[in-house]
PDB file of C-alpha atoms in Angstrom:
ATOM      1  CA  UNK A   1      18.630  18.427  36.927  1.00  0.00           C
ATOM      2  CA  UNK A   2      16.021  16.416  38.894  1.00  0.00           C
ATOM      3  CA  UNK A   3      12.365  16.455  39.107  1.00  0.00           C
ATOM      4  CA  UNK A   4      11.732  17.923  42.182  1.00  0.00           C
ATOM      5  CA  UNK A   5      13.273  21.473  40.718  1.00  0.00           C
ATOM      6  CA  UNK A   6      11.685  24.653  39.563  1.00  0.00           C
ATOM      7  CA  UNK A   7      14.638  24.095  36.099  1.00  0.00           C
ATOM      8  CA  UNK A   8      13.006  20.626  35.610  1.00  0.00           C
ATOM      9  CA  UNK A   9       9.747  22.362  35.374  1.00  0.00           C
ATOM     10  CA  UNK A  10      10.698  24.805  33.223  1.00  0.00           C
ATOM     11  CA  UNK A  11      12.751  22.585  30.620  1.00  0.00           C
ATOM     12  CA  UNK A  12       9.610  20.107  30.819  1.00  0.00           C
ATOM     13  CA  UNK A  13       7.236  22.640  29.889  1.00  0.00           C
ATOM     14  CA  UNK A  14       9.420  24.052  27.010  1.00  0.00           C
ATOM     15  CA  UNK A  15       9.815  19.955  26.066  1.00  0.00           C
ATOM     16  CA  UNK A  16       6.070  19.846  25.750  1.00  0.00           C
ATOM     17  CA  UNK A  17       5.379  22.619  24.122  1.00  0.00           C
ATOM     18  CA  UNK A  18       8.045  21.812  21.114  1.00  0.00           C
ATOM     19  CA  UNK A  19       6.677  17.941  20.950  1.00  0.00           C
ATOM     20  CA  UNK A  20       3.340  19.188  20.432  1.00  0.00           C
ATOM     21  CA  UNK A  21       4.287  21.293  17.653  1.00  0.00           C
ATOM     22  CA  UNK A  22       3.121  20.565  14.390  1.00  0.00           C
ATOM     23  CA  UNK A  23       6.374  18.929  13.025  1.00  0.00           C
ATOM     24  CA  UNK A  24       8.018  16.122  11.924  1.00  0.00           C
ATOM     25  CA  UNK A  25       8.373  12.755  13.178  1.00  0.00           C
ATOM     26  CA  UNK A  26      12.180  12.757  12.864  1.00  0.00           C
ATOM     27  CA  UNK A  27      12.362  16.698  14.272  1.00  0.00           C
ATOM     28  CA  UNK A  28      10.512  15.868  17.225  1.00  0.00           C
ATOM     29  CA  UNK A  29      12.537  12.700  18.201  1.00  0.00           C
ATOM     30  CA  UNK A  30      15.993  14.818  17.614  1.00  0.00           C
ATOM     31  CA  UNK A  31      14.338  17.445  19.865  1.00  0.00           C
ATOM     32  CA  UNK A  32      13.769  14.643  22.698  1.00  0.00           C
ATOM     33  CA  UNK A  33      17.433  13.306  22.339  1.00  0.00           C
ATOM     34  CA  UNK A  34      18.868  16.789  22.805  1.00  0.00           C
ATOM     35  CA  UNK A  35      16.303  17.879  25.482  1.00  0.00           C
ATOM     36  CA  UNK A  36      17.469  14.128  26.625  1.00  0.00           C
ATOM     37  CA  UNK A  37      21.375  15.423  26.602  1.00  0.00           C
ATOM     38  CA  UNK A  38      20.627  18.930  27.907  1.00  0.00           C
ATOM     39  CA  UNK A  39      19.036  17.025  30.423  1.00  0.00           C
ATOM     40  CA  UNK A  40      21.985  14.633  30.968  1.00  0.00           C
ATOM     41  CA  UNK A  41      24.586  17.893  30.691  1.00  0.00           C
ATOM     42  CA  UNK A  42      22.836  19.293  33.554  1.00  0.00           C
ATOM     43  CA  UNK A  43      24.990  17.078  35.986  1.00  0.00           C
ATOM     44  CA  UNK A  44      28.644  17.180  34.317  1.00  0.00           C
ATOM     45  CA  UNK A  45      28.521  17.899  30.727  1.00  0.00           C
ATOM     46  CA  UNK A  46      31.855  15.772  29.997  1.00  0.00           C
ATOM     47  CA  UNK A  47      29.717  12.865  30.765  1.00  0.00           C
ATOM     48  CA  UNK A  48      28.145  13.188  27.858  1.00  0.00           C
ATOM     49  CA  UNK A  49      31.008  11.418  26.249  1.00  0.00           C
ATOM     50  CA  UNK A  50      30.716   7.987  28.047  1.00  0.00           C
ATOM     51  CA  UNK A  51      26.946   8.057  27.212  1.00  0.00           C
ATOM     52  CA  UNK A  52      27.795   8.464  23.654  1.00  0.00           C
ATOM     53  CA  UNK A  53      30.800   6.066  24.009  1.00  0.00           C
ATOM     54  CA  UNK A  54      28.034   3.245  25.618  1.00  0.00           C
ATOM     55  CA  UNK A  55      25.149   3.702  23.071  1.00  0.00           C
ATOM     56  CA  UNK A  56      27.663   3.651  19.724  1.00  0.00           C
ATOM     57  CA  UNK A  57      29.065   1.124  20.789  1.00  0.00           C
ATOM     58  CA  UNK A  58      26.315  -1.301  21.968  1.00  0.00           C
ATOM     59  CA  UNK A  59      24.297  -0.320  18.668  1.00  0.00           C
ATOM     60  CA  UNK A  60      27.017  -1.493  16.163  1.00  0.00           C
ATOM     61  CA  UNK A  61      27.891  -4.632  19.033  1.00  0.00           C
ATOM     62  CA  UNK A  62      23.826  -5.613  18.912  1.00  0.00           C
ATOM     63  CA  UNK A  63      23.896  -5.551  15.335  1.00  0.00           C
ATOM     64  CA  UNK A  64      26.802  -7.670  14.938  1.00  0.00           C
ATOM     65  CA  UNK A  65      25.300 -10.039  17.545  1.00  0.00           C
ATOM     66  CA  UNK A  66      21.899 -10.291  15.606  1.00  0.00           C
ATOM     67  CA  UNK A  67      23.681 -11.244  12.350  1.00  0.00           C
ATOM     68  CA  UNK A  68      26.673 -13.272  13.574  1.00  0.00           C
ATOM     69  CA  UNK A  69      26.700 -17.751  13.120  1.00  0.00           C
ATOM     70  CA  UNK A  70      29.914 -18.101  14.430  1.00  0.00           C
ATOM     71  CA  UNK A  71      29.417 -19.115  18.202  1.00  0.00           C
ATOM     72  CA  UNK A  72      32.937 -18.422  19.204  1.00  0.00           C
ATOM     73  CA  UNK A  73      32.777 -14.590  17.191  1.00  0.00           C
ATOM     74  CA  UNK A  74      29.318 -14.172  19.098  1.00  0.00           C
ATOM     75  CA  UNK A  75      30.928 -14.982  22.142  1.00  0.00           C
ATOM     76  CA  UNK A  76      33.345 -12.441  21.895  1.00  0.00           C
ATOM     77  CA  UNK A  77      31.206  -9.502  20.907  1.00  0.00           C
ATOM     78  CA  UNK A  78      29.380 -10.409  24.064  1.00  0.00           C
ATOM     79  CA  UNK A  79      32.408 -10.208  25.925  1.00  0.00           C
ATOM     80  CA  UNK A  80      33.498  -7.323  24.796  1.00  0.00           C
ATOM     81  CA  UNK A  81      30.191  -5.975  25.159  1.00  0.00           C
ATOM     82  CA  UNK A  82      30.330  -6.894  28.829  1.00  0.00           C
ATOM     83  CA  UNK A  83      33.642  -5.764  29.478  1.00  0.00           C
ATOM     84  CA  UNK A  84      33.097  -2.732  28.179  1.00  0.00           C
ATOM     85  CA  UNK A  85      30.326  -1.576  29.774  1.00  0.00           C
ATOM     86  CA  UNK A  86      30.371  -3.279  33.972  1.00  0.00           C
ATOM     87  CA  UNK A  87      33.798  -2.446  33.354  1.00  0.00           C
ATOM     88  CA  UNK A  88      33.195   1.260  33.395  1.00  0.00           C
ATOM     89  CA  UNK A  89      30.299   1.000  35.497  1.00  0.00           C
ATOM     90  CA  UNK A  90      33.226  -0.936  38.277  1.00  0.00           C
ATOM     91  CA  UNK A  91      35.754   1.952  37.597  1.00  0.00           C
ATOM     92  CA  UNK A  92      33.579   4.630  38.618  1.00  0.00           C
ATOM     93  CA  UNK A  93      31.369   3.164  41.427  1.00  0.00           C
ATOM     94  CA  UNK A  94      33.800   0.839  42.709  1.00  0.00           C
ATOM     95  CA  UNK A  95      37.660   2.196  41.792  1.00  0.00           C
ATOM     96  CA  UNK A  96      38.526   3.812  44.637  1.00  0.00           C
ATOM     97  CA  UNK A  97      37.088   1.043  46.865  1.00  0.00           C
ATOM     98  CA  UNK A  98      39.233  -1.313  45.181  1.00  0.00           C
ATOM     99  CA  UNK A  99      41.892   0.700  45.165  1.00  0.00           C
ATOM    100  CA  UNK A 100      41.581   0.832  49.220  1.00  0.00           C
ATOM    101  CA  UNK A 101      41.559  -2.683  49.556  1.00  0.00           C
ATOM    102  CA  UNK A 102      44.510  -3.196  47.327  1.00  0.00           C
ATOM    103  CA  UNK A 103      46.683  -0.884  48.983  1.00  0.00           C
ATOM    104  CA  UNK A 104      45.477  -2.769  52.471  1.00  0.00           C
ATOM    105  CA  UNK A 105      46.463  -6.169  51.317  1.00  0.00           C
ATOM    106  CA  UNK A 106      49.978  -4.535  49.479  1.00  0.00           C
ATOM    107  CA  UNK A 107      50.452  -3.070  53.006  1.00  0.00           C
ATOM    108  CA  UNK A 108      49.933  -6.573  54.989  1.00  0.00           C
ATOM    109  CA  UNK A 109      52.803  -7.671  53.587  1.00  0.00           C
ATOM    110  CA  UNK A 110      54.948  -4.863  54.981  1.00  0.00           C
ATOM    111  CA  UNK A 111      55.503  -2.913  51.902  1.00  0.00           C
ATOM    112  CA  UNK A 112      55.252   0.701  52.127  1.00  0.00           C
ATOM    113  CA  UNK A 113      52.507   1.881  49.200  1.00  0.00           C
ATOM    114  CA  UNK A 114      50.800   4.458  49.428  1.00  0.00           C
ATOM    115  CA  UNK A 115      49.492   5.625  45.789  1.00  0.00           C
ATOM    116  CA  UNK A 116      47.727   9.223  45.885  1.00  0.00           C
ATOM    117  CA  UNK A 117      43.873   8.611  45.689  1.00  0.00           C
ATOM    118  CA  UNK A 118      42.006   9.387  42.484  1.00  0.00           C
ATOM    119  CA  UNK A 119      39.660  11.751  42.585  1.00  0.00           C
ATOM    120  CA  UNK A 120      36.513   9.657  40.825  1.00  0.00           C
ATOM    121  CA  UNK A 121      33.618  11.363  40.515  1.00  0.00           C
ATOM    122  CA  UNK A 122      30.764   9.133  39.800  1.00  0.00           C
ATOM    123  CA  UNK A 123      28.809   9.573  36.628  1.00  0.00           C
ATOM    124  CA  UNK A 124      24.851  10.171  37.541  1.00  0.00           C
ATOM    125  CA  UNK A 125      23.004   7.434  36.341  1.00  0.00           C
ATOM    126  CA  UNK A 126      25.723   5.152  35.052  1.00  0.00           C
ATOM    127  CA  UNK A 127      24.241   1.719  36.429  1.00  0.00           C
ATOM    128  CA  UNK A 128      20.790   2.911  34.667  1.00  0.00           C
ATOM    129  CA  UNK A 129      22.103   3.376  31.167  1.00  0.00           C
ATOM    130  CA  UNK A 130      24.827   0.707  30.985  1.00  0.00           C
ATOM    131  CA  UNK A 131      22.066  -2.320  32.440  1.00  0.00           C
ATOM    132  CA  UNK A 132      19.637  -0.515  29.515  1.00  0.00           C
ATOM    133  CA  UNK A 133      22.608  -0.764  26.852  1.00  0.00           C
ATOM    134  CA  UNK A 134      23.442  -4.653  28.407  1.00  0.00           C
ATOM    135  CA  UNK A 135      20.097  -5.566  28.240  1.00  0.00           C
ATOM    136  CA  UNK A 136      19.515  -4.817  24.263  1.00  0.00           C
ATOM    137  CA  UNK A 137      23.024  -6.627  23.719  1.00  0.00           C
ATOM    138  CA  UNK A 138      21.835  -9.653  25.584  1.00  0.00           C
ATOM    139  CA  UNK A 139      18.471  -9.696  23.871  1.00  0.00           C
ATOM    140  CA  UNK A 140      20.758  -9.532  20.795  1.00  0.00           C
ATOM    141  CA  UNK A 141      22.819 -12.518  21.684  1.00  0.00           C
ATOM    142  CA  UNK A 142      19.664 -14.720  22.484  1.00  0.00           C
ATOM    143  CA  UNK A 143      17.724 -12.953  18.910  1.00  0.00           C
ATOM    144  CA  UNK A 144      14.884 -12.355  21.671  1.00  0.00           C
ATOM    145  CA  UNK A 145      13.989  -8.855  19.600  1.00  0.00           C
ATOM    146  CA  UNK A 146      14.903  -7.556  16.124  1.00  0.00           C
ATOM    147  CA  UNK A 147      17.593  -5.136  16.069  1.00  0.00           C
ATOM    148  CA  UNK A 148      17.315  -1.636  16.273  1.00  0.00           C
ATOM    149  CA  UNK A 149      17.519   0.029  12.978  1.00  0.00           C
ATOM    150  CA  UNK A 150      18.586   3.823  13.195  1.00  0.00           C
ATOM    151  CA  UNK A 151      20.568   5.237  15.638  1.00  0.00           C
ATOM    152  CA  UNK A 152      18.518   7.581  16.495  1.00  0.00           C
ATOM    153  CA  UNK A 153      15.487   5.802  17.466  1.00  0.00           C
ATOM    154  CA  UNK A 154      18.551   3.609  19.331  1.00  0.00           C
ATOM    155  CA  UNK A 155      20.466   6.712  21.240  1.00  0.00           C
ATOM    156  CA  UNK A 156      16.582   7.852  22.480  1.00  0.00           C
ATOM    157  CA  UNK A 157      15.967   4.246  23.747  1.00  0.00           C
ATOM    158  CA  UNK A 158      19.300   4.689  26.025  1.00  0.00           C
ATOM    159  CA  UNK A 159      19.183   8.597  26.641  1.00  0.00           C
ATOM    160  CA  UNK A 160      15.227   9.097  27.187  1.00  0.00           C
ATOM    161  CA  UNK A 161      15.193  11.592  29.494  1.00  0.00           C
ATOM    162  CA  UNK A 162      12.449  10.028  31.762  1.00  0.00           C
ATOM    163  CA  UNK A 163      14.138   7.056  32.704  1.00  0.00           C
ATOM    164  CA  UNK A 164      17.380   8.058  32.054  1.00  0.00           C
ATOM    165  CA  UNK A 165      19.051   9.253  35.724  1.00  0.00           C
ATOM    166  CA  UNK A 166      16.910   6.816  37.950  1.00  0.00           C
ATOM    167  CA  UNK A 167      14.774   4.199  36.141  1.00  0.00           C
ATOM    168  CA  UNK A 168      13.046   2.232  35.152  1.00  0.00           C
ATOM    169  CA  UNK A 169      15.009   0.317  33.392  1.00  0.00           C
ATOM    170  CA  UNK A 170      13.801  -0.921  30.312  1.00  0.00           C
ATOM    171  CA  UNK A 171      14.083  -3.667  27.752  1.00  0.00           C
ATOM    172  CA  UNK A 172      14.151  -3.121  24.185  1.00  0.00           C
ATOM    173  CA  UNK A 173      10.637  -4.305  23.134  1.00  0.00           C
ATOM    174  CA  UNK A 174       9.056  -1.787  25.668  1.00  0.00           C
ATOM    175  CA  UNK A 175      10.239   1.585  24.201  1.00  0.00           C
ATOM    176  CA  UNK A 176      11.989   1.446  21.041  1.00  0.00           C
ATOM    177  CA  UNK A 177       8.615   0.570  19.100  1.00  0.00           C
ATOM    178  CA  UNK A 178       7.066   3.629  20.315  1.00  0.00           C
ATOM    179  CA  UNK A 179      10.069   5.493  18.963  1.00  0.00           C
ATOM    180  CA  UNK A 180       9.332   4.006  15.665  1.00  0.00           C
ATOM    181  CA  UNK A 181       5.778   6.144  15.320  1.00  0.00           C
ATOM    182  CA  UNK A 182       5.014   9.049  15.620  1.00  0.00           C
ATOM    183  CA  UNK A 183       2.851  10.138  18.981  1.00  0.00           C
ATOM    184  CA  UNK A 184       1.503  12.535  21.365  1.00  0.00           C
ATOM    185  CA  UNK A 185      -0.291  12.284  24.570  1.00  0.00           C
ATOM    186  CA  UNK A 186      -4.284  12.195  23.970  1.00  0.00           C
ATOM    187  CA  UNK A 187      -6.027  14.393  26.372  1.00  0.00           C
ATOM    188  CA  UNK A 188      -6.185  11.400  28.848  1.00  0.00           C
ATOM    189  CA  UNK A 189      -2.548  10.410  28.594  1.00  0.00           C
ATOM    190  CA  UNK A 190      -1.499  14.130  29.472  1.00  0.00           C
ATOM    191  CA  UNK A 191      -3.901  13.914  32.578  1.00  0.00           C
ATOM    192  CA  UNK A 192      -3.032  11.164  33.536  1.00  0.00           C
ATOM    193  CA  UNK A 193       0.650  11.606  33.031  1.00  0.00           C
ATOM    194  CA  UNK A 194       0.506  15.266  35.533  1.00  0.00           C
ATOM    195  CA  UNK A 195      -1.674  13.147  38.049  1.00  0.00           C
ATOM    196  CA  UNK A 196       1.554  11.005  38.507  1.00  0.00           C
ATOM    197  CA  UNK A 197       4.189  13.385  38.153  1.00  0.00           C
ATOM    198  CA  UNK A 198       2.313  15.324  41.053  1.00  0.00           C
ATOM    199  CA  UNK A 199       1.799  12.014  42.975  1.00  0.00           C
ATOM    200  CA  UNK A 200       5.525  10.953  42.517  1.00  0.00           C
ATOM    201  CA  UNK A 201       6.714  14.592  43.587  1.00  0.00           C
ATOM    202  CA  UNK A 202       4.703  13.858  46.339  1.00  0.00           C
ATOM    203  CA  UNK A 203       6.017  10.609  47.722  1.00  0.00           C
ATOM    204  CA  UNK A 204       9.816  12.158  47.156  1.00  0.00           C
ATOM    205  CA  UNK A 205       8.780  15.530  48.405  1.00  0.00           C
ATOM    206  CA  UNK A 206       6.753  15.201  51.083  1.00  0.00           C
ATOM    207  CA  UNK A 207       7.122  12.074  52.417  1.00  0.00           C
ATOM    208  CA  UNK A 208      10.515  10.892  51.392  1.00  0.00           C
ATOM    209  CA  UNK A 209      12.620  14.813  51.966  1.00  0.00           C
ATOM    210  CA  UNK A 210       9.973  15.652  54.270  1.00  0.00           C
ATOM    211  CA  UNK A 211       8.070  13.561  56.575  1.00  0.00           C
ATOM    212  CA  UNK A 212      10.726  10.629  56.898  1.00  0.00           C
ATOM    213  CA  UNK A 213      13.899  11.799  56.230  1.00  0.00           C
ATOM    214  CA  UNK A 214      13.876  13.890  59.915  1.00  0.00           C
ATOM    215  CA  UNK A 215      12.989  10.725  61.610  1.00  0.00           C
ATOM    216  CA  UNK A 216      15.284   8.613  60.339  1.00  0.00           C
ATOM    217  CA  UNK A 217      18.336  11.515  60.385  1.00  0.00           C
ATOM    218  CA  UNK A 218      17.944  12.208  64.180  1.00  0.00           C
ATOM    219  CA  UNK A 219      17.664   8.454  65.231  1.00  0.00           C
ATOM    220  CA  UNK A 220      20.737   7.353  62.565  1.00  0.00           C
ATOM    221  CA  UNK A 221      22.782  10.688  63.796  1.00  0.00           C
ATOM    222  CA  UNK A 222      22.585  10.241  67.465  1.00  0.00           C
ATOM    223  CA  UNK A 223      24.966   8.654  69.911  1.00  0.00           C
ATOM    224  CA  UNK A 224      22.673   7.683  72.716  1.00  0.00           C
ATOM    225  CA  UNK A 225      21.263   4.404  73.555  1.00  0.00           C
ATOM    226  CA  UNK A 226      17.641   4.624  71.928  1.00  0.00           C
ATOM    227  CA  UNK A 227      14.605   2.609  73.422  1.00  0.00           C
ATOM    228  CA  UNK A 228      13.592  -0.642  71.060  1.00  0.00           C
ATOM    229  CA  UNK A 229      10.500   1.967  70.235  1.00  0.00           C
ATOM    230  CA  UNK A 230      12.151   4.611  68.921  1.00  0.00           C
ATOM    231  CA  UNK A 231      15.000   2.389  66.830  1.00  0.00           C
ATOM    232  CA  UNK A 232      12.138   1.014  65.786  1.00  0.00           C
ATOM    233  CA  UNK A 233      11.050   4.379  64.385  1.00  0.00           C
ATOM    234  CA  UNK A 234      13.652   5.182  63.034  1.00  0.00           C
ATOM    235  CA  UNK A 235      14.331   1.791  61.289  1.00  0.00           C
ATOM    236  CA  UNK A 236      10.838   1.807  59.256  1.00  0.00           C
ATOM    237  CA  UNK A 237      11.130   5.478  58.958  1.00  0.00           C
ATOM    238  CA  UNK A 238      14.238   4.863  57.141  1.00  0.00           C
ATOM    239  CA  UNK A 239      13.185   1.848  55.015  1.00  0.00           C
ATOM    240  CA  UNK A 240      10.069   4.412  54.059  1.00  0.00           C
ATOM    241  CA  UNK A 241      12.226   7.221  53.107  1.00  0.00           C
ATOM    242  CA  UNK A 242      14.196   4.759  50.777  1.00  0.00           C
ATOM    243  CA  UNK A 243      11.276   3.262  49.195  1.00  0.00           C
ATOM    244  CA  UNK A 244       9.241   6.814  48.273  1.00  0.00           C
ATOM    245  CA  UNK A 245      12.315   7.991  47.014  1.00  0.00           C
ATOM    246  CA  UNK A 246      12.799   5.069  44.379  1.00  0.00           C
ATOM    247  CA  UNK A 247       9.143   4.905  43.797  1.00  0.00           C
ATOM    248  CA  UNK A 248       8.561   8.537  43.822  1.00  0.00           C
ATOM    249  CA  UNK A 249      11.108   9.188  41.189  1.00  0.00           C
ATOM    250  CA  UNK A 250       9.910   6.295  39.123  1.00  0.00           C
ATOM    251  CA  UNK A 251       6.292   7.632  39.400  1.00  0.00           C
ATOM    252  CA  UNK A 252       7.023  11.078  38.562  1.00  0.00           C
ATOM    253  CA  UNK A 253       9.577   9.289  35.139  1.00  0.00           C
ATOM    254  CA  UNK A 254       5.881   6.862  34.205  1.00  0.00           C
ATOM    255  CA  UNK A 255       4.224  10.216  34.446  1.00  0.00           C
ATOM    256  CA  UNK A 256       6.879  12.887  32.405  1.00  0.00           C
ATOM    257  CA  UNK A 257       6.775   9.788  29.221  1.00  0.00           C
ATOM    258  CA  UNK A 258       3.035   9.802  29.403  1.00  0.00           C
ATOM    259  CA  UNK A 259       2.893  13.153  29.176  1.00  0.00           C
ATOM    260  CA  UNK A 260       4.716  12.939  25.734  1.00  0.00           C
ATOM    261  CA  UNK A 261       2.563   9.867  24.733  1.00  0.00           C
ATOM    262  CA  UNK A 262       5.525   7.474  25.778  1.00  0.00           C
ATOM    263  CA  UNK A 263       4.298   4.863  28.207  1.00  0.00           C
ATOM    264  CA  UNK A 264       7.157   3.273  30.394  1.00  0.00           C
ATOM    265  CA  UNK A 265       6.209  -0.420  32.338  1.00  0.00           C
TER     266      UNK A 265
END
């Protein structure tokens, strides 16, 4: 599920509706982390599982972090805390890659190897949520923040729907405070919030999909010799397309929290 989609639109509106319902703190916040999985699910549902795997285990690792003396035992959790997570974040973005280049140096050596290629599919937003998990087990290790207390307010920090596919990433101090009372966007917040979402659907839309992407497809896609103008076109209209579509998805995630009261840096 991304923004720019008619389903987004329709989950967000059923997302605002429920979170501005008169009801409990703790209902509303379970509503966000399952909107937040539906969300998630939306992808490849069994991907669920490493999401849970990296928030359970990075909330009981913080923890452990926060209260530990022992240098060496603080090391460790650290380690496995780093381990764990770049070393499924490698596996998935970078396992076949290495895999390539293993088989390539195996081969130099005039051995016959050739291993049948995994078929990895690459978990959508997996460098997002494991830096967001690292950072809070970091800020454990250094006792730069208090640690979180439920696991709740903990899995929402990771799992946020917002921020969760594409950014921003964020540290512990920014968000899970505002998970801690209860909210809802003032009449400002929710204007202001739809201003951005529109303006973020916008850059991606229009500019990034629309106006750029042609430009920079038909000068990156030919075979001719181009003149230094149009390369040159095609260049910034490339370097344009890449930066709406970071900032326009990062406008339209600012927006979608402050629509819910949430405000993301």
């Amino acid at each position: 599920m991304v923004f720019n989609s008619y389903t987004f639109l329709a989950f967000f509106a059923i997302i605002l509706v429920l979170h501005n319902l008169p009801l409990s703190w703790t209902t509303k916040k379970v509503n966000l982390l399952l909107a937040s999985y539906i969300f998630y699910a939306a992808w490849n549902p069994p991907f669920i599982l490493l999401l849970w795997l990296s928030t359970v285990v990075d909330f009981y690792v913080g923890r452990a972090l926060f209260t530990q003396e022992n240098p060496h035992k603080k090391k460790l959790l650290l380690v496995i805390s780093l381990i764990g997570n770049l070393g499924m974040l490698c596996f998935f973005k970078y396992g076949t890659f290495l895999l390539d280049n293993f088989v390539l140096l195996v081969n130099a050596f005039s051995l016959d190897y050739h291993p049948a290629k995994p078929n990895i599919i690459l978990p959508a937003g997996i460098s997002f949520y494991t830096f967001t998990t690292l950072c809070y087990t970091i800020d454990m290790y250094h006792k730069k923040s208090e640690p979180v207390k439920s696991m709740l307010d903990f899995s929402l920090f990771v799992t946020f729907f917002p921020h969760l596919v594409a950014g921003p990433i964020v540290r512990p101090p920014q968000l899970v405070p505002q998970f801690e009372t209860p909210r809802t966007a003032n009449t400002k917040q929710l204007m202001d919030g739809l201003f951005l979402l529109s303006l973020g659907l916008f850059m991606k839309v229009v500019l990034a999909d629309g106006m750029l992407a042609g430009t920079a497809d038909s000068v990156f896609g030919t075979t001719d010799v181009l003149p230094a103008l149009d390369a040159w076109a095609g260049v910034l209209a490339f370097s344009g397309q890449i930066f709406f579509d970071f900032a326009g998805y990062s406008t339209c995630a600012v927006g979608v929290a402050l629509c819910l009261g949430f405000v993301l840096p």
